[in-house]
């Protein structure tokens, strides 16, 4: 509306009046990202700063804004340029040796002793490579902070998944019904958890697709092809997520108890058949998550307000049953180490979406897990993220070029191990490494990147 209003006002001037007023030959609307592109072409902004400006324009959360501002102030570009300068300096020494012969690898320093320049270049490259590998080995925290975290809510039918989504979103996002199979597609909502953008997905309830028995005659237990597709999408959503929230009906969890208080295996025929079917479908979906080191799992026993607690002496909390059934670590009550090589269960919660009991505690723990995924510090607060925790690599493009640079440096070290015999090939690897870093900041031709990047800007930026 603002742009249209300005264009309409300009159109009211006659051509001669407008030209005299502004002293221009012509006036036209700017193309998408044109002003930013001109700033880049004039050397006012480098490519990292241009990308940061684009991220700032589209930032949805405080963390995304902080990341964009940190990159816009030039500190990130200076790190890349510093790395590239070190590689170019090493390359210059290597080319000097190639051009002027073997004598050039010796130099007399200020103390009058002779040192090996080539050996110094190798040591410098090794140190630089280790530093860059440290930035790469950060569990993709930068990309997650920039693009957002994916959270999938999975579980059997009628466990309360849609109700939980509505509570987290604080509005009616998904339809809630007592009829099984109400949710048949993935319903997504964007949330801000501790400053981190999170896409929370409610998924179709999981149940045995072969359960065609219908004692009511209403057909409510039948699973049609649409619901089957919904369950397939639920599995994909769980597989692609960073955090899985597994919601189970607390009353069904209680039904798993035998008369003696023990719990049968979910894969056995003991207990309620319908309950076991739902639990078995959930465990089949979560099996992949246990093998994925990049996923966290939260178990939620919903409908806790419906549990009979008349005899406290024999009452077994659903959380205790879940820990026994789903191999949850009994002692695991702390925030998980996201650098662990195995996927661990983060928390088990007992809540009621009807009374809101336990929901606040669940949300606090979910927020803490989200923060741990984008920071390396176990001291991260749900209110803020330390500035020093803001990561360097926030785009897949950056990670690709830095990875290529590190690999070229590793090849350089292998070739340089033969002293001066492979100096020509080693120097070429340094040249490739410096070129990869140059592509990050735009010092090397990146026209294909620019065309896509500037097209993402709105008109006039």
CSV table of C-alpha atoms in Angstrom, one decimal:
chain,number,residue,atom,x,y,z
A,1,UNK,CA,0.0,0.0,0.0
A,2,UNK,CA,2.8,2.4,0.8
A,3,UNK,CA,4.7,1.7,-2.4
A,4,UNK,CA,1.5,2.0,-4.5
A,5,UNK,CA,0.8,5.3,-2.8
A,6,UNK,CA,4.2,6.7,-3.6
A,7,UNK,CA,4.0,5.6,-7.2
A,8,UNK,CA,0.5,7.1,-7.5
A,9,UNK,CA,1.8,10.4,-6.2
A,10,UNK,CA,4.8,10.4,-8.6
A,11,UNK,CA,2.4,9.8,-11.5
A,12,UNK,CA,0.6,13.0,-10.7
A,13,UNK,CA,3.6,15.1,-11.8
A,14,UNK,CA,4.1,15.9,-15.4
A,15,UNK,CA,7.3,14.6,-16.9
A,16,UNK,CA,8.9,18.0,-17.2
A,17,UNK,CA,8.0,19.0,-13.6
A,18,UNK,CA,9.4,15.8,-12.2
A,19,UNK,CA,12.6,16.0,-14.1
A,20,UNK,CA,13.2,19.6,-13.0
A,21,UNK,CA,12.4,18.7,-9.4
A,22,UNK,CA,14.7,15.8,-9.1
A,23,UNK,CA,17.2,16.4,-11.8
A,24,UNK,CA,17.0,12.9,-13.2
A,25,UNK,CA,16.5,11.6,-16.7
A,26,UNK,CA,13.8,9.1,-15.6
A,27,UNK,CA,12.2,7.6,-12.6
A,28,UNK,CA,11.1,4.0,-12.2
A,29,UNK,CA,10.3,1.5,-9.4
A,30,UNK,CA,13.4,-0.2,-8.1
A,31,UNK,CA,13.9,-3.9,-8.8
A,32,UNK,CA,14.0,-6.4,-6.0
A,33,UNK,CA,17.2,-5.9,-4.0
A,34,UNK,CA,18.5,-3.3,-6.5
A,35,UNK,CA,19.8,-0.9,-3.8
A,36,UNK,CA,21.5,-3.7,-2.0
A,37,UNK,CA,23.0,-5.0,-5.2
A,38,UNK,CA,24.3,-1.5,-6.0
A,39,UNK,CA,25.9,-1.3,-2.6
A,40,UNK,CA,27.6,-4.7,-3.2
A,41,UNK,CA,28.8,-3.7,-6.6
A,42,UNK,CA,30.2,-0.5,-5.2
A,43,UNK,CA,32.1,-2.4,-2.5
A,44,UNK,CA,30.0,-1.0,0.4
A,45,UNK,CA,28.8,-4.5,1.4
A,46,UNK,CA,30.4,-7.9,1.0
A,47,UNK,CA,28.4,-11.1,0.3
A,48,UNK,CA,28.1,-12.1,3.9
A,49,UNK,CA,26.7,-8.7,4.9
A,50,UNK,CA,24.3,-8.8,2.0
A,51,UNK,CA,23.0,-12.2,3.2
A,52,UNK,CA,22.8,-10.9,6.7
A,53,UNK,CA,20.7,-8.0,5.5
A,54,UNK,CA,18.3,-10.4,3.8
A,55,UNK,CA,18.2,-12.5,7.1
A,56,UNK,CA,17.5,-9.3,9.1
A,57,UNK,CA,14.6,-8.4,6.8
A,58,UNK,CA,13.0,-11.8,7.3
A,59,UNK,CA,13.9,-12.4,10.9
A,60,UNK,CA,11.0,-13.8,13.0
A,61,UNK,CA,12.7,-14.1,16.4
A,62,UNK,CA,15.2,-12.3,18.6
A,63,UNK,CA,17.9,-14.9,17.9
A,64,UNK,CA,17.5,-14.6,14.2
A,65,UNK,CA,17.8,-10.8,14.5
A,66,UNK,CA,20.9,-11.1,16.7
A,67,UNK,CA,22.5,-13.5,14.2
A,68,UNK,CA,21.8,-11.2,11.3
A,69,UNK,CA,23.1,-8.1,13.2
A,70,UNK,CA,26.3,-9.9,14.2
A,71,UNK,CA,27.0,-10.7,10.6
A,72,UNK,CA,26.1,-7.3,9.4
A,73,UNK,CA,28.7,-5.6,11.7
A,74,UNK,CA,31.4,-7.2,9.6
A,75,UNK,CA,32.9,-9.3,12.4
A,76,UNK,CA,32.0,-12.6,10.6
A,77,UNK,CA,33.4,-11.4,7.3
A,78,UNK,CA,36.6,-10.4,9.0
A,79,UNK,CA,37.1,-13.9,10.3
A,80,UNK,CA,36.7,-15.3,6.8
A,81,UNK,CA,39.0,-12.7,5.4
A,82,UNK,CA,41.6,-13.4,8.1
A,83,UNK,CA,41.5,-17.1,7.2
A,84,UNK,CA,41.8,-16.3,3.5
A,85,UNK,CA,44.7,-13.9,4.2
A,86,UNK,CA,46.6,-16.6,6.0
A,87,UNK,CA,46.1,-19.0,3.1
A,88,UNK,CA,47.2,-16.4,0.6
A,89,UNK,CA,50.3,-15.7,2.6
A,90,UNK,CA,51.2,-19.4,2.7
A,91,UNK,CA,50.5,-19.6,-1.0
A,92,UNK,CA,52.9,-16.7,-1.7
A,93,UNK,CA,55.7,-18.5,0.1
A,94,UNK,CA,55.0,-21.7,-1.8
A,95,UNK,CA,55.0,-19.9,-5.1
A,96,UNK,CA,58.3,-18.1,-4.2
A,97,UNK,CA,59.9,-21.5,-3.6
A,98,UNK,CA,58.5,-22.7,-7.0
A,99,UNK,CA,59.8,-19.6,-8.8
A,100,UNK,CA,63.2,-19.1,-7.1
A,101,UNK,CA,64.3,-22.6,-6.3
A,102,UNK,CA,65.2,-24.6,-3.2
A,103,UNK,CA,67.3,-21.9,-1.6
A,104,UNK,CA,64.2,-19.9,-1.1
A,105,UNK,CA,62.9,-22.3,1.6
A,106,UNK,CA,65.6,-21.0,4.0
A,107,UNK,CA,65.5,-17.6,5.6
A,108,UNK,CA,67.6,-15.9,8.2
A,109,UNK,CA,65.5,-14.4,11.0
A,110,UNK,CA,66.3,-11.5,13.3
A,111,UNK,CA,68.3,-13.6,15.7
A,112,UNK,CA,70.7,-14.7,12.9
A,113,UNK,CA,69.5,-18.3,12.8
A,114,UNK,CA,68.1,-20.0,9.8
A,115,UNK,CA,64.6,-21.3,9.8
A,116,UNK,CA,62.6,-23.4,7.3
A,117,UNK,CA,59.9,-21.3,5.6
A,118,UNK,CA,58.2,-24.3,4.1
A,119,UNK,CA,57.9,-26.0,7.4
A,120,UNK,CA,56.4,-22.8,8.9
A,121,UNK,CA,53.8,-22.8,6.2
A,122,UNK,CA,52.8,-26.4,6.9
A,123,UNK,CA,52.5,-25.7,10.6
A,124,UNK,CA,50.4,-22.6,10.0
A,125,UNK,CA,48.0,-24.4,7.6
A,126,UNK,CA,47.6,-27.3,10.2
A,127,UNK,CA,46.7,-24.8,12.9
A,128,UNK,CA,44.2,-23.0,10.7
A,129,UNK,CA,42.6,-26.2,9.6
A,130,UNK,CA,42.0,-27.3,13.2
A,131,UNK,CA,40.4,-23.9,13.9
A,132,UNK,CA,38.1,-24.2,10.9
A,133,UNK,CA,37.1,-27.7,11.8
A,134,UNK,CA,36.1,-26.5,15.2
A,135,UNK,CA,33.6,-24.1,13.6
A,136,UNK,CA,32.3,-26.9,11.3
A,137,UNK,CA,31.8,-29.3,14.2
A,138,UNK,CA,28.9,-27.5,15.9
A,139,UNK,CA,26.0,-29.8,15.1
A,140,UNK,CA,24.6,-27.3,12.5
A,141,UNK,CA,23.7,-24.9,15.3
A,142,UNK,CA,24.0,-21.9,13.0
A,143,UNK,CA,21.7,-23.3,10.3
A,144,UNK,CA,19.2,-24.4,12.9
A,145,UNK,CA,19.2,-20.9,14.6
A,146,UNK,CA,18.7,-19.2,11.2
A,147,UNK,CA,16.2,-21.6,9.6
A,148,UNK,CA,14.4,-22.8,12.7
A,149,UNK,CA,14.0,-26.0,14.7
A,150,UNK,CA,11.5,-28.7,13.7
A,151,UNK,CA,9.3,-30.3,16.4
A,152,UNK,CA,7.0,-33.1,15.6
A,153,UNK,CA,4.1,-34.2,17.9
A,154,UNK,CA,3.4,-37.9,17.4
A,155,UNK,CA,1.4,-40.6,19.2
A,156,UNK,CA,-1.6,-42.9,19.0
A,157,UNK,CA,-5.0,-41.6,18.0
A,158,UNK,CA,-7.0,-39.6,20.6
A,159,UNK,CA,-3.9,-39.1,22.8
A,160,UNK,CA,-4.3,-35.3,22.9
A,161,UNK,CA,-1.8,-34.2,20.3
A,162,UNK,CA,-4.0,-31.6,18.7
A,163,UNK,CA,-5.0,-30.3,22.2
A,164,UNK,CA,-1.3,-29.9,23.1
A,165,UNK,CA,-0.6,-28.0,19.9
A,166,UNK,CA,-3.4,-25.6,20.6
A,167,UNK,CA,-2.1,-25.0,24.1
A,168,UNK,CA,1.4,-24.4,22.8
A,169,UNK,CA,0.1,-22.0,20.1
A,170,UNK,CA,-2.3,-20.4,22.5
A,171,UNK,CA,-5.0,-20.5,19.9
A,172,UNK,CA,-7.2,-23.0,18.1
A,173,UNK,CA,-5.0,-24.3,15.3
A,174,UNK,CA,-6.1,-27.9,15.0
A,175,UNK,CA,-9.5,-29.5,15.3
A,176,UNK,CA,-10.0,-31.4,18.5
A,177,UNK,CA,-12.5,-34.3,18.5
A,178,UNK,CA,-13.1,-37.6,20.3
A,179,UNK,CA,-13.4,-39.3,16.9
A,180,UNK,CA,-10.3,-41.3,16.0
A,181,UNK,CA,-8.4,-40.1,13.0
A,182,UNK,CA,-9.7,-36.5,13.1
A,183,UNK,CA,-6.2,-35.2,12.2
A,184,UNK,CA,-5.3,-36.6,8.8
A,185,UNK,CA,-2.6,-34.2,7.7
A,186,UNK,CA,0.4,-32.4,9.2
A,187,UNK,CA,-0.7,-29.1,10.9
A,188,UNK,CA,2.1,-26.7,11.4
A,189,UNK,CA,2.5,-23.6,13.6
A,190,UNK,CA,5.5,-21.3,14.1
A,191,UNK,CA,6.5,-20.6,17.7
A,192,UNK,CA,9.2,-18.5,19.4
A,193,UNK,CA,10.8,-20.7,22.1
A,194,UNK,CA,13.5,-18.8,24.0
A,195,UNK,CA,14.1,-16.6,20.9
A,196,UNK,CA,14.5,-19.6,18.6
A,197,UNK,CA,12.0,-20.1,15.7
A,198,UNK,CA,10.4,-23.5,16.0
A,199,UNK,CA,8.0,-25.1,13.6
A,200,UNK,CA,5.7,-27.4,15.6
A,201,UNK,CA,3.8,-30.1,13.7
A,202,UNK,CA,0.7,-31.9,14.8
A,203,UNK,CA,0.5,-35.2,13.0
A,204,UNK,CA,-2.1,-37.9,12.3
A,205,UNK,CA,-2.7,-40.4,15.1
A,206,UNK,CA,-0.9,-43.8,14.7
A,207,UNK,CA,-2.9,-47.0,14.9
A,208,UNK,CA,-2.9,-50.4,13.3
A,209,UNK,CA,-4.0,-50.1,9.7
A,210,UNK,CA,-5.4,-53.6,9.7
A,211,UNK,CA,-7.9,-52.9,12.6
A,212,UNK,CA,-11.1,-53.2,10.7
A,213,UNK,CA,-13.2,-54.6,13.6
A,214,UNK,CA,-16.2,-52.4,14.3
A,215,UNK,CA,-18.5,-53.5,17.1
A,216,UNK,CA,-20.4,-50.2,17.0
A,217,UNK,CA,-21.5,-50.5,13.3
A,218,UNK,CA,-20.5,-46.9,12.8
A,219,UNK,CA,-17.3,-47.6,11.0
A,220,UNK,CA,-15.2,-45.4,13.4
A,221,UNK,CA,-12.4,-48.0,13.6
A,222,UNK,CA,-11.8,-48.3,9.9
A,223,UNK,CA,-8.6,-46.9,8.5
A,224,UNK,CA,-9.1,-45.6,5.0
A,225,UNK,CA,-6.5,-44.6,2.5
A,226,UNK,CA,-6.6,-40.9,3.4
A,227,UNK,CA,-5.8,-41.7,7.0
A,228,UNK,CA,-3.0,-44.1,5.9
A,229,UNK,CA,-1.4,-41.3,4.0
A,230,UNK,CA,-1.7,-39.1,7.1
A,231,UNK,CA,0.1,-41.7,9.1
A,232,UNK,CA,2.8,-41.9,6.4
A,233,UNK,CA,3.2,-38.1,6.6
A,234,UNK,CA,3.4,-38.4,10.4
A,235,UNK,CA,6.3,-40.8,10.1
A,236,UNK,CA,8.1,-38.5,7.7
A,237,UNK,CA,7.5,-35.5,10.0
A,238,UNK,CA,9.0,-37.4,12.9
A,239,UNK,CA,12.0,-38.5,10.8
A,240,UNK,CA,12.7,-34.9,9.6
A,241,UNK,CA,12.3,-33.3,13.0
A,242,UNK,CA,15.0,-32.2,15.5
A,243,UNK,CA,12.7,-32.9,18.5
A,244,UNK,CA,10.0,-35.5,18.8
A,245,UNK,CA,7.2,-35.0,21.4
A,246,UNK,CA,5.6,-38.4,21.9
A,247,UNK,CA,2.1,-37.9,23.4
A,248,UNK,CA,0.4,-41.0,24.9
A,249,UNK,CA,-2.9,-41.4,26.7
A,250,UNK,CA,-2.1,-41.7,30.5
A,251,UNK,CA,-5.1,-44.0,31.1
A,252,UNK,CA,-3.9,-46.3,28.3
A,253,UNK,CA,-0.5,-46.4,29.9
A,254,UNK,CA,-2.1,-47.5,33.2
A,255,UNK,CA,-4.0,-50.3,31.3
A,256,UNK,CA,-0.7,-51.9,30.5
A,257,UNK,CA,-0.2,-52.9,34.1
A,258,UNK,CA,-0.8,-56.5,35.0
A,259,UNK,CA,-2.7,-57.4,38.2
A,260,UNK,CA,0.6,-57.9,40.0
A,261,UNK,CA,1.8,-54.4,39.1
A,262,UNK,CA,4.3,-55.5,36.5
A,263,UNK,CA,4.2,-54.3,32.9
A,264,UNK,CA,4.2,-56.6,29.8
A,265,UNK,CA,6.2,-56.0,26.7
A,266,UNK,CA,4.4,-53.7,24.2
A,267,UNK,CA,5.0,-56.3,21.5
A,268,UNK,CA,3.2,-59.0,23.6
A,269,UNK,CA,-0.4,-60.0,23.3
A,270,UNK,CA,-1.0,-59.1,27.0
A,271,UNK,CA,-3.2,-56.2,28.0
A,272,UNK,CA,-5.6,-54.2,25.9
A,273,UNK,CA,-5.2,-55.0,22.2
A,274,UNK,CA,-6.2,-51.6,20.9
A,275,UNK,CA,-3.8,-49.9,23.4
A,276,UNK,CA,-1.0,-52.2,22.4
A,277,UNK,CA,-1.6,-51.6,18.7
A,278,UNK,CA,-1.2,-47.8,19.2
A,279,UNK,CA,1.9,-48.2,21.4
A,280,UNK,CA,3.5,-50.6,18.9
A,281,UNK,CA,2.9,-48.2,16.0
A,282,UNK,CA,4.6,-45.4,18.1
A,283,UNK,CA,7.6,-47.5,19.0
A,284,UNK,CA,8.0,-48.5,15.3
A,285,UNK,CA,8.2,-44.8,14.4
A,286,UNK,CA,10.6,-43.9,17.3
A,287,UNK,CA,12.9,-46.8,16.5
A,288,UNK,CA,14.7,-44.6,13.9
A,289,UNK,CA,14.9,-41.7,16.3
A,290,UNK,CA,16.9,-43.9,18.8
A,291,UNK,CA,19.5,-44.4,16.0
A,292,UNK,CA,19.6,-40.8,15.0
A,293,UNK,CA,22.1,-38.7,17.1
A,294,UNK,CA,20.5,-35.5,15.9
A,295,UNK,CA,17.1,-36.1,17.5
A,296,UNK,CA,15.7,-35.6,21.0
A,297,UNK,CA,12.6,-37.3,22.4
A,298,UNK,CA,10.2,-36.1,25.0
A,299,UNK,CA,7.5,-38.5,26.3
A,300,UNK,CA,4.2,-36.9,27.4
A,301,UNK,CA,1.5,-38.8,29.3
A,302,UNK,CA,-1.6,-36.7,28.7
A,303,UNK,CA,-5.1,-37.0,30.4
A,304,UNK,CA,-3.5,-37.4,33.8
A,305,UNK,CA,-6.6,-35.8,35.3
A,306,UNK,CA,-8.5,-39.0,34.4
A,307,UNK,CA,-6.3,-41.4,36.3
A,308,UNK,CA,-7.7,-43.1,39.4
A,309,UNK,CA,-5.6,-42.2,42.4
A,310,UNK,CA,-7.9,-43.4,45.2
A,311,UNK,CA,-5.3,-45.9,46.4
A,312,UNK,CA,-2.0,-44.0,46.6
A,313,UNK,CA,-0.2,-47.1,47.9
A,314,UNK,CA,-0.7,-49.1,44.7
A,315,UNK,CA,-0.8,-46.1,42.3
A,316,UNK,CA,2.0,-46.3,39.6
A,317,UNK,CA,2.7,-43.0,37.8
A,318,UNK,CA,2.5,-43.2,34.0
A,319,UNK,CA,6.0,-41.8,33.8
A,320,UNK,CA,7.4,-44.8,35.7
A,321,UNK,CA,5.5,-47.1,33.3
A,322,UNK,CA,6.8,-45.3,30.3
A,323,UNK,CA,10.4,-45.5,31.5
A,324,UNK,CA,10.0,-49.2,31.9
A,325,UNK,CA,8.2,-49.8,28.7
A,326,UNK,CA,10.2,-47.5,26.4
A,327,UNK,CA,13.6,-48.0,27.8
A,328,UNK,CA,13.8,-44.5,29.2
A,329,UNK,CA,16.8,-44.0,31.4
A,330,UNK,CA,15.5,-43.9,35.0
A,331,UNK,CA,18.3,-41.6,36.1
A,332,UNK,CA,18.1,-39.2,33.2
A,333,UNK,CA,16.7,-36.0,34.7
A,334,UNK,CA,19.2,-33.4,33.3
A,335,UNK,CA,19.4,-31.6,30.0
A,336,UNK,CA,20.9,-34.0,27.5
A,337,UNK,CA,24.3,-33.5,26.0
A,338,UNK,CA,23.5,-32.7,22.3
A,339,UNK,CA,27.0,-33.8,21.3
A,340,UNK,CA,26.4,-37.3,22.6
A,341,UNK,CA,26.8,-40.0,20.0
A,342,UNK,CA,23.5,-41.6,20.8
A,343,UNK,CA,19.9,-40.3,20.8
A,344,UNK,CA,18.6,-40.1,24.4
A,345,UNK,CA,15.2,-39.5,25.9
A,346,UNK,CA,15.2,-35.9,27.1
A,347,UNK,CA,12.3,-35.9,29.5
A,348,UNK,CA,9.1,-37.7,30.5
A,349,UNK,CA,6.1,-35.6,31.6
A,350,UNK,CA,2.7,-36.2,33.0
A,351,UNK,CA,0.2,-33.5,31.9
A,352,UNK,CA,-3.4,-32.7,31.4
A,353,UNK,CA,-4.4,-30.6,28.4
A,354,UNK,CA,-7.9,-30.2,30.0
A,355,UNK,CA,-6.7,-28.6,33.3
A,356,UNK,CA,-3.3,-27.4,32.0
A,357,UNK,CA,-1.5,-29.2,34.8
A,358,UNK,CA,2.1,-29.9,33.9
A,359,UNK,CA,2.0,-28.0,30.6
A,360,UNK,CA,4.0,-25.1,31.8
A,361,UNK,CA,6.8,-27.4,33.0
A,362,UNK,CA,6.7,-29.3,29.7
A,363,UNK,CA,7.1,-26.0,27.8
A,364,UNK,CA,10.0,-24.9,30.0
A,365,UNK,CA,11.9,-28.1,29.4
A,366,UNK,CA,11.1,-28.0,25.7
A,367,UNK,CA,12.4,-24.5,25.5
A,368,UNK,CA,15.6,-25.5,27.3
A,369,UNK,CA,16.2,-28.4,24.9
A,370,UNK,CA,15.7,-26.0,21.9
A,371,UNK,CA,18.2,-23.6,23.4
A,372,UNK,CA,20.7,-26.4,23.8
A,373,UNK,CA,20.5,-27.2,20.2
A,374,UNK,CA,21.6,-23.7,19.1
A,375,UNK,CA,24.2,-23.1,21.8
A,376,UNK,CA,27.2,-25.0,23.0
A,377,UNK,CA,26.8,-23.8,26.6
A,378,UNK,CA,24.9,-25.9,29.1
A,379,UNK,CA,24.3,-22.7,31.0
A,380,UNK,CA,22.0,-21.2,28.3
A,381,UNK,CA,19.0,-19.4,29.8
A,382,UNK,CA,15.5,-19.5,28.4
A,383,UNK,CA,15.5,-15.7,28.4
A,384,UNK,CA,18.6,-15.0,26.4
A,385,UNK,CA,21.5,-16.4,24.5
A,386,UNK,CA,25.0,-15.1,25.1
A,387,UNK,CA,26.4,-13.1,22.2
A,388,UNK,CA,29.6,-15.2,22.2
A,389,UNK,CA,27.4,-18.3,21.5
A,390,UNK,CA,26.2,-16.8,18.1
A,391,UNK,CA,27.8,-19.1,15.6
A,392,UNK,CA,29.8,-18.2,12.5
A,393,UNK,CA,28.2,-20.6,10.0
A,394,UNK,CA,24.5,-20.0,9.4
A,395,UNK,CA,24.0,-21.0,5.8
A,396,UNK,CA,24.5,-24.3,4.0
A,397,UNK,CA,26.4,-22.4,1.3
A,398,UNK,CA,28.9,-21.2,4.0
A,399,UNK,CA,29.3,-24.7,5.4
A,400,UNK,CA,29.9,-26.2,1.9
A,401,UNK,CA,32.7,-23.7,1.0
A,402,UNK,CA,34.4,-24.0,4.4
A,403,UNK,CA,34.2,-27.8,4.2
A,404,UNK,CA,35.7,-27.7,0.7
A,405,UNK,CA,38.5,-25.4,2.0
A,406,UNK,CA,39.3,-27.7,4.9
A,407,UNK,CA,39.5,-30.7,2.6
A,408,UNK,CA,41.8,-28.8,0.3
A,409,UNK,CA,44.0,-28.0,3.2
A,410,UNK,CA,44.1,-31.6,4.3
A,411,UNK,CA,45.3,-32.6,0.8
A,412,UNK,CA,47.9,-29.8,1.0
A,413,UNK,CA,49.3,-31.4,4.2
A,414,UNK,CA,49.5,-34.8,2.6
A,415,UNK,CA,51.4,-33.4,-0.4
A,416,UNK,CA,53.6,-31.2,1.7
A,417,UNK,CA,54.7,-34.1,3.8
A,418,UNK,CA,57.1,-35.0,0.9
A,419,UNK,CA,59.1,-31.9,1.6
A,420,UNK,CA,59.6,-29.9,-1.6
A,421,UNK,CA,58.9,-32.7,-4.1
A,422,UNK,CA,55.2,-32.0,-4.3
A,423,UNK,CA,55.3,-28.2,-3.7
A,424,UNK,CA,53.6,-27.4,-7.0
A,425,UNK,CA,50.6,-29.6,-6.3
A,426,UNK,CA,50.6,-28.5,-2.7
A,427,UNK,CA,50.5,-24.9,-3.7
A,428,UNK,CA,47.5,-25.6,-6.0
A,429,UNK,CA,45.6,-27.0,-3.0
A,430,UNK,CA,46.3,-23.8,-1.1
A,431,UNK,CA,45.0,-21.8,-4.1
A,432,UNK,CA,41.8,-23.9,-4.1
A,433,UNK,CA,41.3,-23.5,-0.4
A,434,UNK,CA,41.7,-19.7,-0.6
A,435,UNK,CA,39.3,-19.6,-3.5
A,436,UNK,CA,36.6,-21.5,-1.5
A,437,UNK,CA,36.8,-18.9,1.3
A,438,UNK,CA,36.7,-16.1,-1.3
A,439,UNK,CA,33.4,-17.5,-2.5
A,440,UNK,CA,31.9,-17.1,1.0
A,441,UNK,CA,32.5,-13.3,1.1
A,442,UNK,CA,32.1,-12.7,-2.6
A,443,UNK,CA,35.8,-12.1,-3.4
A,444,UNK,CA,35.5,-14.8,-6.1
A,445,UNK,CA,32.9,-14.8,-8.9
A,446,UNK,CA,29.6,-15.8,-7.3
A,447,UNK,CA,27.1,-14.5,-9.9
A,448,UNK,CA,24.9,-17.5,-9.7
A,449,UNK,CA,24.5,-16.9,-5.9
A,450,UNK,CA,23.8,-13.2,-6.4
A,451,UNK,CA,21.0,-13.8,-8.8
A,452,UNK,CA,19.1,-15.9,-6.3
A,453,UNK,CA,20.0,-13.8,-3.3
A,454,UNK,CA,18.9,-10.4,-4.6
A,455,UNK,CA,15.7,-11.9,-5.9
A,456,UNK,CA,14.7,-12.7,-2.3
A,457,UNK,CA,14.7,-9.1,-1.3
A,458,UNK,CA,11.5,-7.1,-1.4
A,459,UNK,CA,11.2,-4.2,-3.9
A,460,UNK,CA,13.2,-1.2,-2.9
A,461,UNK,CA,15.7,-2.9,-0.5
